[in-house]
GROMACS .gro file of C-alpha atoms in nm:
model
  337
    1UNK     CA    1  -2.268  -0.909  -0.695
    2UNK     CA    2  -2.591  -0.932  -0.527
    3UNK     CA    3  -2.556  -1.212  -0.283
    4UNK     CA    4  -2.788  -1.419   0.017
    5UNK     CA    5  -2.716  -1.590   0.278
    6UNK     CA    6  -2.929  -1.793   0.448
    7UNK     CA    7  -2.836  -1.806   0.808
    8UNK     CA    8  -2.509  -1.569   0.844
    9UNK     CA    9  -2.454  -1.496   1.222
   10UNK     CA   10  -2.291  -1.825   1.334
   11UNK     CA   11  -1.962  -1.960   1.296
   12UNK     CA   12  -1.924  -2.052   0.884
   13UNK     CA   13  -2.250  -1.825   0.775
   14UNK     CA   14  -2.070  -1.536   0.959
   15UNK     CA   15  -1.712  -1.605   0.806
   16UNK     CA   16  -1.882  -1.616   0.457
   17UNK     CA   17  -2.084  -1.302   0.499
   18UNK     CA   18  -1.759  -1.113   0.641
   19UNK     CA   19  -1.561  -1.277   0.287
   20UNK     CA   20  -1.818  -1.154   0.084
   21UNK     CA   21  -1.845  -0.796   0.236
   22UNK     CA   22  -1.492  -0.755   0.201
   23UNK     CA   23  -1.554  -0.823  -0.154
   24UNK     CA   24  -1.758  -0.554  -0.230
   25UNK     CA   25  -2.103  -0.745  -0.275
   26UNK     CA   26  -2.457  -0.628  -0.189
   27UNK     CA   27  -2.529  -0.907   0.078
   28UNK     CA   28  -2.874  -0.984   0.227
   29UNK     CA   29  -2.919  -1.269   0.492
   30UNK     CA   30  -3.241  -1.428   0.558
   31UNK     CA   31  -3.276  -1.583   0.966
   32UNK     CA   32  -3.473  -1.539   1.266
   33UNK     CA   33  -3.253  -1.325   1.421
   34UNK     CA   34  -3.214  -1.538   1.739
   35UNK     CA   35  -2.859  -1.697   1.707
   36UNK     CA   36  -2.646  -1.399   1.678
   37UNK     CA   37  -2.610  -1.077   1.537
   38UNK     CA   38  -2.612  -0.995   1.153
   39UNK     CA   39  -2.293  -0.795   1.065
   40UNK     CA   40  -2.314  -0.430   0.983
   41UNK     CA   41  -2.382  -0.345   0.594
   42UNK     CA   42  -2.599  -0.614   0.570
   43UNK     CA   43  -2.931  -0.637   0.449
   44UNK     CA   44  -3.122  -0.852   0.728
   45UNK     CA   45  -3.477  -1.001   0.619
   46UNK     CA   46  -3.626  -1.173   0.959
   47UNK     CA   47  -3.768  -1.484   0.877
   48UNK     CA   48  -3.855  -1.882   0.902
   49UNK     CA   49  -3.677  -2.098   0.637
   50UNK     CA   50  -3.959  -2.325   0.791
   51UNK     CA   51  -4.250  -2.094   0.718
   52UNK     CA   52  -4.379  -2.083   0.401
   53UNK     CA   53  -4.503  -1.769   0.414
   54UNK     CA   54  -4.192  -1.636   0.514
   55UNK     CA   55  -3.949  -1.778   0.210
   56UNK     CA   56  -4.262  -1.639  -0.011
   57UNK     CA   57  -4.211  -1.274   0.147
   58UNK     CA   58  -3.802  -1.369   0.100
   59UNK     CA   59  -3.881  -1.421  -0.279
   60UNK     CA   60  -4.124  -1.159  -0.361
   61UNK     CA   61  -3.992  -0.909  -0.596
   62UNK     CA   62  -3.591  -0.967  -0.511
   63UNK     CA   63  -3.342  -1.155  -0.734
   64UNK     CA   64  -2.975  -1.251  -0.643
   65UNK     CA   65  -2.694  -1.382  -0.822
   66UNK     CA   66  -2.645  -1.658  -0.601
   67UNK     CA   67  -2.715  -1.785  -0.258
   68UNK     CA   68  -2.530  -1.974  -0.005
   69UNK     CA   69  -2.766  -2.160   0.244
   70UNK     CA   70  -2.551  -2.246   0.591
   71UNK     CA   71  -2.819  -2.340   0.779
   72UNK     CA   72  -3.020  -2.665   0.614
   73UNK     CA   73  -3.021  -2.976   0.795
   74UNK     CA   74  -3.393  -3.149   0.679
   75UNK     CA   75  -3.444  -3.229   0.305
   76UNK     CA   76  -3.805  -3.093   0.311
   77UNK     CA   77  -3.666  -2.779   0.458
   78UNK     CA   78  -3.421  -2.737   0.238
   79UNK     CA   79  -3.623  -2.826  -0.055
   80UNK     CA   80  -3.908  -2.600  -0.029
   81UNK     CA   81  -3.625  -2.293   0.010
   82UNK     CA   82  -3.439  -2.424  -0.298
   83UNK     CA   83  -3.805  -2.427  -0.466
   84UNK     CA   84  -3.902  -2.039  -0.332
   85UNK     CA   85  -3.544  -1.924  -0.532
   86UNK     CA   86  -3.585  -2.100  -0.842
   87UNK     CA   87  -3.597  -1.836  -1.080
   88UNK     CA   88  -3.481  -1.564  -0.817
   89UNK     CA   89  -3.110  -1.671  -0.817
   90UNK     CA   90  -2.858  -1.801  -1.052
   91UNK     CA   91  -2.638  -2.032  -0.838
   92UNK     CA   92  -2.741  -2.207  -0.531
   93UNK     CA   93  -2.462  -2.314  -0.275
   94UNK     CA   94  -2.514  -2.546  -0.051
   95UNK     CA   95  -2.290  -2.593   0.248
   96UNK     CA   96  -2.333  -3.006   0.277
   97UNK     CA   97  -2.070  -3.187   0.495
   98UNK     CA   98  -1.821  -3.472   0.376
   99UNK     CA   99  -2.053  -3.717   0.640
  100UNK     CA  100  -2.331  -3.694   0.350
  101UNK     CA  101  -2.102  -3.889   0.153
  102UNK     CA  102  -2.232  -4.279   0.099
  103UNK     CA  103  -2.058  -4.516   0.369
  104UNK     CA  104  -1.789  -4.264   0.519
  105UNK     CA  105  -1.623  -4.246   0.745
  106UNK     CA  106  -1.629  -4.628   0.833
  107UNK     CA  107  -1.563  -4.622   0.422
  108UNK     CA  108  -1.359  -4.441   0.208
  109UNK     CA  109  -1.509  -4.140   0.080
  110UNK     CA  110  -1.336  -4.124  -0.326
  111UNK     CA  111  -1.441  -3.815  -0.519
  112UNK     CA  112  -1.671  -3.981  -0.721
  113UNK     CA  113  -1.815  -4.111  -0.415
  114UNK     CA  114  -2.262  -4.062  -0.410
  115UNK     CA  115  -2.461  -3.964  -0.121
  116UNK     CA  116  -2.596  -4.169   0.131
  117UNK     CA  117  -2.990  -4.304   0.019
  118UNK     CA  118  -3.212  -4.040   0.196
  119UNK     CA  119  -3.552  -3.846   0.011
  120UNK     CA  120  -3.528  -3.483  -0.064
  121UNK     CA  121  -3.863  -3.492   0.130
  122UNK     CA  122  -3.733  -3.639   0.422
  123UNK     CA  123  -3.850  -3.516   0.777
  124UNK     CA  124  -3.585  -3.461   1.096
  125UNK     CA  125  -3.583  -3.799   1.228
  126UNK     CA  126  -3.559  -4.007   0.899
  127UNK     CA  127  -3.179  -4.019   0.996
  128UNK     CA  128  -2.863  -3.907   1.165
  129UNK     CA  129  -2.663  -3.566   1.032
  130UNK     CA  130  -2.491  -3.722   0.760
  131UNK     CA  131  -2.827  -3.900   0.630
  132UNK     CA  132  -3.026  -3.610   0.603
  133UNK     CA  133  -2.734  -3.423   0.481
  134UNK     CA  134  -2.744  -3.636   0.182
  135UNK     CA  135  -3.172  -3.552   0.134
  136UNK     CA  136  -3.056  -3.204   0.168
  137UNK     CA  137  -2.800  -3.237  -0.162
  138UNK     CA  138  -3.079  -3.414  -0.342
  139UNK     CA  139  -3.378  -3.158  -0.250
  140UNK     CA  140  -3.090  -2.845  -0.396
  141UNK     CA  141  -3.053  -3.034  -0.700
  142UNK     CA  142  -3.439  -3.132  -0.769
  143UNK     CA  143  -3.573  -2.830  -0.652
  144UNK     CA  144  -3.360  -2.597  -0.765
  145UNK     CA  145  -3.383  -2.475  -1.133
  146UNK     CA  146  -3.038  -2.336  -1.204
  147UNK     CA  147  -2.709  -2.347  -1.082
  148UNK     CA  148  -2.635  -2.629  -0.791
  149UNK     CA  149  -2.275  -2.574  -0.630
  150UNK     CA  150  -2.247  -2.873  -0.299
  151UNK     CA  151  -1.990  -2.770  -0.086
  152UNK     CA  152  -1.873  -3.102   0.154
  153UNK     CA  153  -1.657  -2.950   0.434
  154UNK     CA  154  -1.460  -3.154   0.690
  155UNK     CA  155  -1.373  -3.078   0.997
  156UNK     CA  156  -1.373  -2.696   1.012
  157UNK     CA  157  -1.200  -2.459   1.279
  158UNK     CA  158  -1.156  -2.094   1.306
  159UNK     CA  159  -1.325  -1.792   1.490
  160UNK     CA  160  -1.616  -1.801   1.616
  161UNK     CA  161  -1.682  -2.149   1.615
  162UNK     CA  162  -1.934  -2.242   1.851
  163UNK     CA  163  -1.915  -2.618   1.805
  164UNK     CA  164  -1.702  -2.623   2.125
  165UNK     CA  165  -1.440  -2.792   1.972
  166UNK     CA  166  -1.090  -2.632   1.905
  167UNK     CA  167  -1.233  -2.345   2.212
  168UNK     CA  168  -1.269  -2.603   2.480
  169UNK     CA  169  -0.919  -2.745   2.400
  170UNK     CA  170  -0.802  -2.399   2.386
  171UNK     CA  171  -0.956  -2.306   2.729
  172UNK     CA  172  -0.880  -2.664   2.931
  173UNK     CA  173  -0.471  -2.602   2.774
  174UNK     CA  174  -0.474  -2.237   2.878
  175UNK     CA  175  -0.570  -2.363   3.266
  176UNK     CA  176  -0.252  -2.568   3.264
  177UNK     CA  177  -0.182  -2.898   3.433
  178UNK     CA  178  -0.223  -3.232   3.363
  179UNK     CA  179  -0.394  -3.271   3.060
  180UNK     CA  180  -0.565  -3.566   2.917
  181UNK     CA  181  -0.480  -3.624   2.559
  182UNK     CA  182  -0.620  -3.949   2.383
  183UNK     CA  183  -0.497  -4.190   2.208
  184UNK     CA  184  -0.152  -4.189   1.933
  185UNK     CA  185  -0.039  -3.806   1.936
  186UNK     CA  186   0.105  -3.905   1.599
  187UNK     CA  187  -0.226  -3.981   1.399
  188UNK     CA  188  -0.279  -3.777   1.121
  189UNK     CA  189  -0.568  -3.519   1.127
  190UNK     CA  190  -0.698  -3.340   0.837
  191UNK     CA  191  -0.841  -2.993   0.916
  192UNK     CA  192  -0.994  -2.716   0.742
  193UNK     CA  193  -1.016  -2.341   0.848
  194UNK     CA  194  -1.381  -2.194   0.832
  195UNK     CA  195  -1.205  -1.917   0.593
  196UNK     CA  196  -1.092  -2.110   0.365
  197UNK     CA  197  -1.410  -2.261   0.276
  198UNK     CA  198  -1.591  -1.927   0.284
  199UNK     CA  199  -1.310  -1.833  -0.006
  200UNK     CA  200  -1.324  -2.147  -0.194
  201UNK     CA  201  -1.674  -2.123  -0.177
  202UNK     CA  202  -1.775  -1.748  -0.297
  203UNK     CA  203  -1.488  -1.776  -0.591
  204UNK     CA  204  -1.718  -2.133  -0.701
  205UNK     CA  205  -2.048  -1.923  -0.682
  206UNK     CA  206  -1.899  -1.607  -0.808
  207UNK     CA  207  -1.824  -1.829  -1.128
  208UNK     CA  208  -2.136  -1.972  -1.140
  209UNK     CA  209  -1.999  -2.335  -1.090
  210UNK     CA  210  -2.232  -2.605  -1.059
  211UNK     CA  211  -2.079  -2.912  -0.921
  212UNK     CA  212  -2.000  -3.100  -0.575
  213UNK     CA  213  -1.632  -3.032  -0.370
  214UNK     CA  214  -1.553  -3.231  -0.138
  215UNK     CA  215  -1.337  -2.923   0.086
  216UNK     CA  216  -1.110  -2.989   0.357
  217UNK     CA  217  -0.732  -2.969   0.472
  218UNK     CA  218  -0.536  -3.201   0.299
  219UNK     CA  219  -0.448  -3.509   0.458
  220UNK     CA  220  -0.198  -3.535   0.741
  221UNK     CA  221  -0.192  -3.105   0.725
  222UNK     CA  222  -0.115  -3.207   1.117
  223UNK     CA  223  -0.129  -3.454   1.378
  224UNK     CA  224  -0.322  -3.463   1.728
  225UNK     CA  225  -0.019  -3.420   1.922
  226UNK     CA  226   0.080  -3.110   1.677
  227UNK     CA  227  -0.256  -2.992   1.734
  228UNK     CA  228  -0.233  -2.966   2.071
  229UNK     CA  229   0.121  -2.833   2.102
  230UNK     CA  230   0.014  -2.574   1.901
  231UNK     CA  231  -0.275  -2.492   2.166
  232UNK     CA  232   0.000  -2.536   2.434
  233UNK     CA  233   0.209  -2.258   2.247
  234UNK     CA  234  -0.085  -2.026   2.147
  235UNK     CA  235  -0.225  -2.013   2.484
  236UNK     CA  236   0.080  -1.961   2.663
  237UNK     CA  237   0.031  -2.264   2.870
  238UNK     CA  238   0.237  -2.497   3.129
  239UNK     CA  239  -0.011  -2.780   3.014
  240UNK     CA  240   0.149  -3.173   3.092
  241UNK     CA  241   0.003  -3.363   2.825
  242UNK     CA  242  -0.044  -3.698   2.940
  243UNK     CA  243  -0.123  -3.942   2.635
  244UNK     CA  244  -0.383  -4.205   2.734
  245UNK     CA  245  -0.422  -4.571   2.538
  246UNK     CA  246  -0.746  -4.546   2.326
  247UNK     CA  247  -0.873  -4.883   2.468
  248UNK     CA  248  -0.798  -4.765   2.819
  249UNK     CA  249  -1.004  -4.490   2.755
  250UNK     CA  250  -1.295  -4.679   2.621
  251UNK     CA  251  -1.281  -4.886   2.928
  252UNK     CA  252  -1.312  -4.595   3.148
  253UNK     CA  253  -1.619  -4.448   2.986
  254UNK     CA  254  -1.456  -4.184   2.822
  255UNK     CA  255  -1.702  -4.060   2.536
  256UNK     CA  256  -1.561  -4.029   2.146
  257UNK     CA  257  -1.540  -3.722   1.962
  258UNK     CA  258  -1.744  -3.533   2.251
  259UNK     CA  259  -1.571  -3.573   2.573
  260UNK     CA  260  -1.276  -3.524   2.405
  261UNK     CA  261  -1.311  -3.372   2.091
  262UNK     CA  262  -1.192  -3.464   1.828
  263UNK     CA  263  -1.083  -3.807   1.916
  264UNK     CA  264  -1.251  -4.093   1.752
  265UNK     CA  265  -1.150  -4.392   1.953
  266UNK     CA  266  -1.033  -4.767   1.796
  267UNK     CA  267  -1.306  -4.780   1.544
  268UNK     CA  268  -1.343  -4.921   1.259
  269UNK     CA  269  -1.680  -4.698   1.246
  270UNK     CA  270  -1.428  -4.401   1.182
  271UNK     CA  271  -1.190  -4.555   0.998
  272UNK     CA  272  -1.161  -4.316   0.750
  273UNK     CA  273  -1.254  -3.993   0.887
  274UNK     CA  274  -0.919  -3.863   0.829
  275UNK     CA  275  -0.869  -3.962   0.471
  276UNK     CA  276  -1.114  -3.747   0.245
  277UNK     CA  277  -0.969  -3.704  -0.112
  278UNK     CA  278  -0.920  -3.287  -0.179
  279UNK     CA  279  -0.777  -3.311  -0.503
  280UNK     CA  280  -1.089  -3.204  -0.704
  281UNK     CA  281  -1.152  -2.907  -0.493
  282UNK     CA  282  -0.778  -2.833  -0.489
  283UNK     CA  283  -0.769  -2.853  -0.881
  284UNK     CA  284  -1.045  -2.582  -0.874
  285UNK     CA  285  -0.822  -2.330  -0.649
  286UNK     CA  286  -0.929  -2.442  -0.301
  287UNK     CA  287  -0.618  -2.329  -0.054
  288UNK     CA  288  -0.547  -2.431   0.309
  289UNK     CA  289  -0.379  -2.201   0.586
  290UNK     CA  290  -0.154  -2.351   0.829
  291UNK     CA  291  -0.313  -2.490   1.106
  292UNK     CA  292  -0.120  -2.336   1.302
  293UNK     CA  293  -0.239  -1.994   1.175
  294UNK     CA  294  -0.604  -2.146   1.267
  295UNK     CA  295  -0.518  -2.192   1.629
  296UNK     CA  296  -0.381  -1.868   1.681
  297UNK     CA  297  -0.641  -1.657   1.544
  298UNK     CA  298  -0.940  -1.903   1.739
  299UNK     CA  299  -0.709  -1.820   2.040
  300UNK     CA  300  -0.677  -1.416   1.949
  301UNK     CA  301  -1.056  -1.448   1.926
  302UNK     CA  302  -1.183  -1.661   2.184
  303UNK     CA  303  -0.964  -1.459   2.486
  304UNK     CA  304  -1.185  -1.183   2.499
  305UNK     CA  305  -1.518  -1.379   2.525
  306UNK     CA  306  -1.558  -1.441   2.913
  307UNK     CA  307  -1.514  -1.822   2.988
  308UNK     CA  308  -1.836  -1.818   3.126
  309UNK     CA  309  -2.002  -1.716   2.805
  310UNK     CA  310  -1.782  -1.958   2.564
  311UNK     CA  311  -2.014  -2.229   2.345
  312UNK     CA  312  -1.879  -2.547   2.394
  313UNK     CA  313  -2.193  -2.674   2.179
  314UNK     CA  314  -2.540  -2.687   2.239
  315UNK     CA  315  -2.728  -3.004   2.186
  316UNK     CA  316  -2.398  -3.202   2.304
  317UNK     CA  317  -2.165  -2.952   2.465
  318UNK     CA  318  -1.767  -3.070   2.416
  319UNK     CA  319  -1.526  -3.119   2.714
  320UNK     CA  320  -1.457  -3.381   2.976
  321UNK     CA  321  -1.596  -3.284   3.322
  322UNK     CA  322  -1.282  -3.203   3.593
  323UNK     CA  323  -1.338  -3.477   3.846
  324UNK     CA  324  -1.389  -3.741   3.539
  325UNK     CA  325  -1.084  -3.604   3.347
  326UNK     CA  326  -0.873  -3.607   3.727
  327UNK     CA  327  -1.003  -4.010   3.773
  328UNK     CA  328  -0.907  -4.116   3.455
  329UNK     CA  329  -0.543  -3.957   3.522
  330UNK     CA  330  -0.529  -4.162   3.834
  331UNK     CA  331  -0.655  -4.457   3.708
  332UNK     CA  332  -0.418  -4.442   3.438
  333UNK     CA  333  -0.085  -4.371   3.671
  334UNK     CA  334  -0.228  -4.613   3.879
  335UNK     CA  335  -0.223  -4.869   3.569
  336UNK     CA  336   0.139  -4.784   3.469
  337UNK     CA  337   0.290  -4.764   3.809
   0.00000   0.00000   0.00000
């Protein structure tokens, strides 16, 4: 099949264009060419999803049987790209994120669950990620005149992820120690390999599926101190883990989700983050690999890219400095001495 992708060099958007390859289709990305690489046997167009110009010279004269956009974020954006493929392509796949979902995580998020109240002409700072994610979904499914498949992903890992996540765990375990590990190591996670979703997603838009999938691991598929354990093991590691009271770490300044990624603190903000229904998407064939399996291929990957060049993230890198990770040890032994 003749597929696009817009984006297709980063993390997800290169997972999907490497699952699609592999399949056999014709695949064409559309980006500006400036945050990676596009993969051999692929057609690259250079070009501004912003510029309208640019999604016009995308347009002119090509047709696809479906698109998968990994790279909106603003409504209007969004909107004017699902409006310069209307009538070019027969499914449009949008890669959404569960936090567009109305209230969550400080909510529930059930499967019948809408989007949170944002215009599909909304601008970049007419609200947070999950906000705009929502204006995104609506601008796809107003602009668009065809096929609408919304993909909702959790919390993804795998290779090449350059959210900093999983990788900065993996490098602070390899170094050994004492390590800092927040909160209960027995609270359930819920994680979701970036491979799987590139699957679940190109069999969806393969059938020409138009509907909304909330896609994820399901519930519990491990817990934090698992998690890490299984970091320990991949990486070889002598790592101590030394589990820290969440409140203790609140007091001490210790940032949520960023310092130490992954952990969301004794909020009721995040209440739910690690409860999102799958049974829809699991109904419709969506499979999860051990996350075990996930750990040890990040690892397999993310040893031969120098430590020095590793993305930890870029508008809020992930990881705990060394001196502020070594106080809060002390402070802590200190405390239960």
């Amino acid at each position: 099949m003749r597929v696009l992708v817009i984006g297709g060099t980063r993390f997800l958007g290169r997972t999907i264009v490497e699952e699609a390859l592999a399949r056999g289709h014709q695949v064409t990305t559309f980006n500006r060419g400036q945050s990676g690489a596009d993969l051999p046997d692929v057609a690259a167009i250079r070009g501004d999803r912003e510029v309208t110009a640019d999604l016009e010279r995308l347009a002119d004269g090509r047709t696809w049987d479906f698109v998968v956009d990994t790279s909106g974020y603003v409504p209007r954006v969004v909107g004017e790209s699902a409006r310069a493929l209307s009538g070019r392509v027969g499914t449009y796949a949008f890669i959404s994120s569960v936090s567009a979902i109305d209230g969550f995580p400080g909510k529930p998020a059930a499967e019948s669950s809408g989007v949170w109240d944002c215009a599909p002409d909304a601008g970049p700072d007419d609200g947070d990620y999950g906000v705009l994610k929502g204006g995104c979904e609506r601008a796809v499914e107003q602009g668009f005149d065809g096929n609408v498949l919304i993909v909702q992903p959790g919390l993804i890992l795998g290779p090449y992820e350059n959210l900093g996540r999983l990788p900065w765990w993996l490098t602070r375990i390899s170094h050994g120690g004492q390590v800092l590990a927040p909160g209960d190591p027995g609270i359930p996670m819920q994680l979701v390999d970036a491979r799987d979703i590139a699957v679940f997603t190109l069999d969806q838009a393969e059938l020409g599926t138009s509907d909304r999938f909330a896609v994820t691991g399901p519930a519990g598929n491990t817990t934090y101190g698992e998690w890490l354990e299984l970091c320990k093991e991949a990486t070889g590691s002598d790592a101590e883990f030394v589990w820290v009271d969440d409140r203790f770490l609140v007091d001490q300044g210790v940032g949520t989700f960023v310092e130490l990624p992954l952990w969301g603190g004794p909020s009721d903000e995040v209440a739910n983050f690690w409860s999102v229904p799958t049974a829809k998407a699991e109904a419709a064939g969506l499979r999860v690999r051990p996350v075990a399996e996930t750990v040890r291929d990040t690892w397999a990957w993310l040893r031969d890219v120098p430590e020095a060049e590793r993305s930890y993230g870029t508008k809020a890198p992930h990881g705990i400095a060394p001196e502020k990770e070594a106080a809060v040890l002390a402070a802590w032994a200190a405390r239960s001495a």
